[in-house]
């Protein structure tokens, strides 16, 4: 008797109302709130209606598990198991938005209270800090601090806000500060708000590590005025160009063999500069600038084609503003140059001879290796910044 063959088929899954989420994240969050006594910090800012502390815990749990937009947070929280975990009853979307408004309006007091909990409870082995700044795009239009500025998200058409984060440096790496400012404020100006938020919690002699965006003589003097130290990167200038011309690897110190980093120290009355050259960094920067030059060359070719064939100018080359009338005329150098000559000209314009060089400055007289390693440990704050 011949048996009829049938192709195997997977069991069909039937949808149901069950939900799944990591309970460990929720339990850990609730434990931290209880241990650090954070409930009262939020609860005192809203006496009526839904408990602000419970809403905050639910919202943070949502961001730690799903990390989607705030507009979807209410739907995630308004499920029986979640509501039960955070001792909440069902609420409307506007309730969560109002809770966020309250937190934003009282953010400085809330941050101070959180700092009090941390520093009164723990005896930290040091209070050296890393500070960094970034920006966030604002899709809404009503917030007053939304301004157009340098967009790290490459969206200059959108308003944004800037934020600064502070963490205790290695090996603690605990965040202790968060400041929010308008989207058009420069890091060197934002520094004052970020530093002022944490300075009273730092011990005399603490080291402030930050990137070159916040570097200014006024900021370094301000750190010293409060009896603290600094280590920061600084932008290269014409005086560094003179050093580059005389830079001889045979007369430098090998700082990092893996990345082929060499350096020299320059001692001044009030600071020490650490001037480095990295072969790895030089290679990366040259590759990036060559790609940019090639992109500019192709763009010029596109423009020349528009001129030669009397084509309509594409929107990407026009001013997209109904209130502005502009007559745009293109003229390229491609008619005078071969393709190889044009590409070489674009490369020369992009490459300035500073590739691979960078400079740190400190109020301490460190070794070249100590300065570089200490500054690179600041990278831990980039993870914190990206989480924000």
Coordinates of C-alpha atoms in Angstrom, one line a residue:
X1 CA 0.0 0.0 0.0
X2 CA 1.5 3.3 -1.0
X3 CA 1.4 6.1 1.5
X4 CA 0.6 9.6 0.2
X5 CA 3.4 12.1 0.9
X6 CA 2.6 15.5 2.3
X7 CA 5.0 18.4 2.7
X8 CA 5.7 19.4 6.3
X9 CA 3.9 22.5 7.5
X10 CA 4.7 24.7 10.5
X11 CA 2.0 25.0 13.2
X12 CA 0.0 28.1 12.6
X13 CA 0.4 30.6 15.4
X14 CA -2.8 32.1 16.7
X15 CA -2.7 35.7 17.9
X16 CA -3.7 36.4 21.5
X17 CA -3.7 39.3 24.0
X18 CA -0.5 38.2 25.8
X19 CA 2.3 40.7 26.1
X20 CA 6.0 40.2 26.7
X21 CA 8.5 42.6 28.3
X22 CA 11.7 42.1 30.3
X23 CA 10.7 42.0 34.0
X24 CA 14.3 42.3 35.1
X25 CA 14.6 45.9 33.9
X26 CA 11.4 46.9 35.7
X27 CA 12.4 45.2 39.0
X28 CA 15.9 46.8 38.8
X29 CA 14.5 50.2 38.2
X30 CA 12.0 50.0 41.1
X31 CA 14.8 48.8 43.4
X32 CA 17.0 51.8 42.4
X33 CA 14.1 54.2 43.0
X34 CA 13.4 52.7 46.4
X35 CA 17.1 52.5 47.5
X36 CA 18.0 56.0 46.4
X37 CA 14.6 57.3 47.8
X38 CA 13.8 58.9 44.4
X39 CA 10.1 58.6 44.8
X40 CA 9.7 61.7 47.0
X41 CA 11.9 63.7 44.6
X42 CA 9.2 63.4 41.9
X43 CA 6.1 63.0 44.1
X44 CA 6.4 66.4 45.8
X45 CA 5.9 68.2 42.4
X46 CA 2.4 66.7 41.8
X47 CA 0.0 66.1 44.7
X48 CA -3.2 65.5 42.8
X49 CA -4.2 62.9 40.2
X50 CA -1.8 60.2 39.0
X51 CA 1.3 59.7 41.1
X52 CA 4.2 61.5 39.3
X53 CA 6.8 59.0 40.7
X54 CA 4.9 56.0 39.4
X55 CA 4.4 57.7 36.0
X56 CA 8.2 58.5 35.9
X57 CA 9.1 54.9 36.7
X58 CA 6.8 53.6 34.1
X59 CA 8.1 56.0 31.5
X60 CA 11.8 55.2 32.2
X61 CA 11.0 51.5 32.0
X62 CA 9.4 52.1 28.6
X63 CA 12.5 53.9 27.4
X64 CA 14.8 51.2 28.7
X65 CA 12.9 48.4 27.1
X66 CA 11.2 49.7 23.9
X67 CA 12.9 53.1 23.5
X68 CA 10.4 54.3 20.9
X69 CA 8.8 57.8 20.8
X70 CA 7.1 59.3 23.7
X71 CA 3.9 59.4 21.7
X72 CA 3.7 55.6 22.0
X73 CA 4.6 55.4 25.7
X74 CA 1.0 55.9 26.9
X75 CA -0.2 52.9 24.9
X76 CA 2.7 50.7 26.2
X77 CA 2.0 51.7 29.9
X78 CA -1.8 51.5 29.6
X79 CA -1.8 47.7 29.8
X80 CA -3.0 45.7 32.8
X81 CA 0.3 44.1 33.8
X82 CA 2.3 47.3 33.4
X83 CA -0.4 49.4 35.3
X84 CA -0.4 46.8 38.1
X85 CA 3.4 46.8 38.4
X86 CA 3.6 50.5 38.9
X87 CA 0.4 50.8 40.9
X88 CA -1.4 52.9 38.3
X89 CA -4.9 53.1 36.8
X90 CA -5.6 53.7 33.2
X91 CA -4.9 57.3 32.0
X92 CA -5.2 59.4 28.9
X93 CA -2.2 60.5 26.8
X94 CA -2.4 64.1 28.0
X95 CA -1.7 62.9 31.6
X96 CA 1.7 61.6 30.6
X97 CA 2.5 64.8 28.6
X98 CA 1.5 66.9 31.6
X99 CA 3.8 64.7 33.8
X100 CA 6.7 65.5 31.4
X101 CA 5.8 69.2 31.5
X102 CA 6.1 69.1 35.3
X103 CA 9.4 67.3 35.2
X104 CA 10.8 69.8 32.6
X105 CA 9.6 72.8 34.6
X106 CA 11.2 71.6 37.7
X107 CA 14.3 69.9 36.2
X108 CA 16.9 72.0 38.0
X109 CA 15.4 71.2 41.4
X110 CA 14.9 67.6 40.5
X111 CA 18.5 67.3 39.4
X112 CA 19.7 68.9 42.6
X113 CA 17.7 66.5 44.7
X114 CA 19.1 63.5 42.7
X115 CA 22.6 64.8 43.3
X116 CA 21.9 65.1 47.0
X117 CA 20.7 61.5 47.1
X118 CA 23.9 60.3 45.4
X119 CA 26.5 62.4 47.2
X120 CA 24.9 62.0 50.6
X121 CA 24.6 58.3 50.3
X122 CA 27.9 57.4 48.6
X123 CA 31.5 58.3 49.5
X124 CA 33.0 58.4 46.0
X125 CA 36.7 57.8 45.7
X126 CA 37.1 60.9 43.5
X127 CA 34.9 63.6 41.9
X128 CA 36.8 64.0 38.6
X129 CA 34.2 64.4 35.9
X130 CA 33.8 64.1 32.1
X131 CA 31.5 66.6 30.4
X132 CA 30.1 66.5 26.9
X133 CA 27.4 68.2 24.8
X134 CA 25.2 67.3 21.9
X135 CA 21.9 68.3 20.3
X136 CA 18.5 66.8 19.6
X137 CA 16.1 67.5 16.7
X138 CA 12.7 68.9 17.7
X139 CA 9.8 67.7 15.6
X140 CA 7.4 69.9 17.4
X141 CA 7.1 73.7 16.9
X142 CA 5.8 75.1 20.2
X143 CA 8.8 74.8 22.6
X144 CA 10.5 78.2 23.2
X145 CA 14.0 76.8 23.4
X146 CA 13.8 75.2 20.0
X147 CA 16.3 77.1 17.8
X148 CA 18.2 76.5 14.6
X149 CA 21.9 75.9 15.2
X150 CA 24.8 73.6 14.2
X151 CA 23.0 70.3 13.7
X152 CA 24.9 67.1 14.7
X153 CA 22.0 65.2 13.2
X154 CA 22.6 66.8 9.8
X155 CA 19.2 68.4 9.8
X156 CA 19.8 72.2 9.6
X157 CA 16.2 72.7 8.5
X158 CA 14.9 71.6 11.9
X159 CA 14.9 73.4 15.2
X160 CA 16.8 71.7 18.0
X161 CA 17.8 71.9 21.6
X162 CA 21.3 71.3 23.1
X163 CA 22.0 69.3 26.2
X164 CA 25.0 68.7 28.4
X165 CA 25.8 65.6 30.4
X166 CA 28.2 65.2 33.3
X167 CA 29.5 61.9 34.7
X168 CA 32.0 60.9 37.4
X169 CA 35.0 59.6 35.4
X170 CA 36.6 56.1 35.5
X171 CA 36.2 53.8 37.3
X172 CA 32.9 55.2 38.7
X173 CA 31.2 56.4 35.5
X174 CA 27.9 57.5 37.1
X175 CA 25.9 60.4 35.5
X176 CA 25.5 63.3 37.9
X177 CA 24.3 66.2 35.7
X178 CA 22.0 67.1 32.8
X179 CA 21.4 70.6 31.4
X180 CA 19.2 71.7 28.6
X181 CA 19.7 74.9 26.6
X182 CA 18.4 76.5 23.3
X183 CA 19.5 74.9 20.1
X184 CA 21.7 77.8 19.0
X185 CA 24.0 78.0 22.1
X186 CA 27.6 77.1 21.6
X187 CA 29.3 74.4 23.7
X188 CA 31.7 77.0 25.2
X189 CA 28.7 79.0 26.5
X190 CA 26.8 75.9 27.5
X191 CA 29.8 74.9 29.6
X192 CA 29.0 77.5 32.3
X193 CA 25.5 76.0 32.8
X194 CA 26.7 72.4 32.9
X195 CA 29.7 73.1 35.2
X196 CA 27.6 75.4 37.6
X197 CA 25.1 72.5 38.0
X198 CA 27.7 70.2 39.5
X199 CA 30.6 72.4 40.8
X200 CA 29.4 72.5 44.4
X201 CA 29.4 68.7 44.6
X202 CA 33.0 68.4 43.4
X203 CA 36.0 68.2 45.7
X204 CA 38.8 70.9 45.4
X205 CA 41.4 69.6 43.0
X206 CA 38.9 67.6 40.9
X207 CA 39.8 67.3 37.2
X208 CA 37.3 68.5 34.5
X209 CA 37.8 66.6 31.2
X210 CA 36.0 68.0 28.1
X211 CA 36.4 68.3 24.3
X212 CA 37.6 71.2 22.3
X213 CA 34.1 72.6 21.7
X214 CA 34.0 74.0 25.2
X215 CA 37.6 75.2 25.2
X216 CA 38.1 78.9 25.9
X217 CA 40.4 80.9 28.1
X218 CA 37.5 82.2 30.1
X219 CA 36.2 78.6 30.8
X220 CA 39.7 77.4 31.9
X221 CA 40.1 80.4 34.2
X222 CA 36.6 79.7 35.6
X223 CA 37.6 76.1 36.5
X224 CA 40.8 77.3 38.2
X225 CA 38.9 80.0 40.1
X226 CA 37.0 77.1 41.7
X227 CA 40.2 75.4 42.7
X228 CA 39.9 72.6 40.1
X229 CA 42.0 71.2 37.3
X230 CA 41.3 70.7 33.6
X231 CA 42.3 68.5 30.7
X232 CA 40.8 69.4 27.3
X233 CA 41.4 69.2 23.6
X234 CA 42.0 72.5 21.8
X235 CA 41.5 73.6 18.2
X236 CA 44.7 73.7 16.0
X237 CA 45.7 77.3 15.0
X238 CA 48.5 79.0 13.1
X239 CA 51.0 78.5 16.0
X240 CA 50.4 74.7 15.6
X241 CA 51.1 75.0 11.8
X242 CA 54.6 76.2 12.7
X243 CA 55.0 73.1 14.9
X244 CA 53.8 70.8 12.2
X245 CA 56.4 72.2 9.7
X246 CA 59.2 71.4 12.2
X247 CA 57.6 68.1 13.5
X248 CA 60.3 65.4 13.3
X249 CA 59.3 61.9 14.4
X250 CA 62.9 61.1 15.3
X251 CA 62.7 63.9 18.0
X252 CA 59.4 62.9 19.5
X253 CA 58.2 60.4 22.0
X254 CA 56.3 57.2 21.0
X255 CA 53.2 57.4 23.1
X256 CA 51.0 54.6 21.6
X257 CA 52.7 51.9 19.5
X258 CA 49.4 50.3 18.4
X259 CA 48.0 53.5 16.7
X260 CA 51.5 54.9 16.0
X261 CA 51.0 58.0 18.1
X262 CA 53.9 60.3 18.7
X263 CA 54.1 63.5 20.8
X264 CA 55.9 66.4 22.3
X265 CA 55.3 68.5 25.5
X266 CA 55.1 72.2 25.6
X267 CA 55.3 73.7 29.1
X268 CA 53.8 77.1 29.8
X269 CA 53.5 79.0 33.1
X270 CA 49.8 78.2 33.6
X271 CA 49.4 75.1 31.5
X272 CA 51.0 72.2 29.7
X273 CA 50.2 71.5 26.0
X274 CA 50.5 67.9 24.6
X275 CA 51.0 67.9 20.8
X276 CA 50.4 64.6 19.1
X277 CA 50.6 63.0 15.7
X278 CA 48.8 59.8 14.9
X279 CA 49.5 57.8 11.7
X280 CA 46.2 56.0 12.1
X281 CA 44.3 59.3 12.5
X282 CA 46.1 60.8 9.5
X283 CA 45.1 57.8 7.3
X284 CA 41.4 58.1 8.4
X285 CA 41.3 61.9 7.9
X286 CA 43.0 61.7 4.5
X287 CA 40.6 59.1 3.3
X288 CA 37.6 61.2 4.5
X289 CA 38.9 64.4 2.8
X290 CA 39.6 62.5 -0.5
X291 CA 36.0 61.2 -0.5
X292 CA 34.8 64.8 0.1
X293 CA 37.0 66.0 -2.8
X294 CA 35.6 63.3 -5.1
X295 CA 32.1 64.3 -4.1
X296 CA 32.8 68.0 -4.9
X297 CA 34.3 67.0 -8.3
X298 CA 31.2 65.0 -9.2
X299 CA 29.0 67.9 -8.1
X300 CA 31.0 70.3 -10.4
X301 CA 30.6 67.8 -13.3
X302 CA 26.9 67.8 -12.7
X303 CA 26.8 71.6 -12.7
X304 CA 28.9 71.8 -15.9
X305 CA 26.5 69.4 -17.6
X306 CA 23.6 71.7 -16.6
X307 CA 25.5 74.7 -18.2
X308 CA 26.5 72.9 -21.4
X309 CA 23.0 71.5 -22.1
X310 CA 21.1 74.6 -20.9
X311 CA 19.1 72.5 -18.4
X312 CA 16.8 73.8 -15.7
X313 CA 18.6 74.2 -12.4
X314 CA 17.6 71.4 -10.0
X315 CA 16.0 72.3 -6.7
X316 CA 19.0 71.0 -4.8
X317 CA 21.0 74.0 -6.1
X318 CA 18.3 76.6 -5.6
X319 CA 17.3 78.7 -2.5
X320 CA 14.1 77.0 -1.2
X321 CA 12.4 80.1 0.2
X322 CA 9.2 81.6 -1.4
X323 CA 10.1 85.0 0.1
X324 CA 13.5 85.1 -1.7
X325 CA 14.0 85.9 -5.4
X326 CA 17.4 84.8 -6.6
X327 CA 19.1 84.6 -10.0
X328 CA 21.7 81.8 -9.8
X329 CA 24.5 81.6 -12.3
X330 CA 27.1 78.8 -12.3
X331 CA 30.6 78.9 -13.5
X332 CA 33.0 75.9 -13.0
X333 CA 36.7 75.5 -13.7
X334 CA 36.2 72.3 -15.5
X335 CA 36.4 73.9 -18.9
X336 CA 40.0 74.9 -18.2
X337 CA 41.1 71.6 -16.5
X338 CA 41.3 67.9 -17.3
X339 CA 39.4 65.6 -15.0
X340 CA 42.6 64.6 -13.2
X341 CA 43.7 68.2 -12.7
X342 CA 40.2 69.2 -11.4
X343 CA 40.2 66.3 -8.9
X344 CA 43.7 67.1 -7.8
X345 CA 42.7 70.8 -7.2
X346 CA 39.7 69.6 -5.1
X347 CA 42.0 67.4 -3.0
X348 CA 44.5 70.2 -2.4
X349 CA 41.7 72.5 -1.2
X350 CA 40.5 69.8 1.2
X351 CA 43.9 68.7 2.6
X352 CA 45.5 71.3 4.8
X353 CA 48.5 69.5 6.3
X354 CA 47.0 69.2 9.8
X355 CA 45.8 65.6 9.2
X356 CA 46.8 63.3 12.0
X357 CA 47.7 66.1 14.4
X358 CA 45.8 67.0 17.6
X359 CA 46.5 68.9 20.8
X360 CA 45.5 68.5 24.5
X361 CA 46.1 71.1 27.2
X362 CA 46.1 70.6 31.0
X363 CA 46.6 72.5 34.2
X364 CA 48.7 69.5 35.4
X365 CA 52.1 68.5 34.2
X366 CA 51.3 65.0 33.0
X367 CA 53.3 62.7 30.8
X368 CA 52.3 62.4 27.2
X369 CA 50.9 58.9 27.8
X370 CA 49.0 60.0 31.0
X371 CA 47.3 62.9 29.2
X372 CA 46.3 60.9 26.2
X373 CA 45.0 57.9 28.2
X374 CA 43.0 60.2 30.6
X375 CA 41.5 62.1 27.8
X376 CA 40.5 58.9 25.9
X377 CA 38.8 57.5 29.0
X378 CA 36.3 60.4 28.4
X379 CA 34.8 58.3 25.6
X380 CA 32.7 56.6 28.2
X381 CA 30.5 59.7 28.4
X382 CA 29.7 59.3 24.6
X383 CA 27.6 56.2 25.4
X384 CA 25.8 58.2 28.1
X385 CA 25.2 61.1 25.7
X386 CA 23.8 58.7 23.0
X387 CA 21.4 57.1 25.6
X388 CA 20.1 60.6 26.3

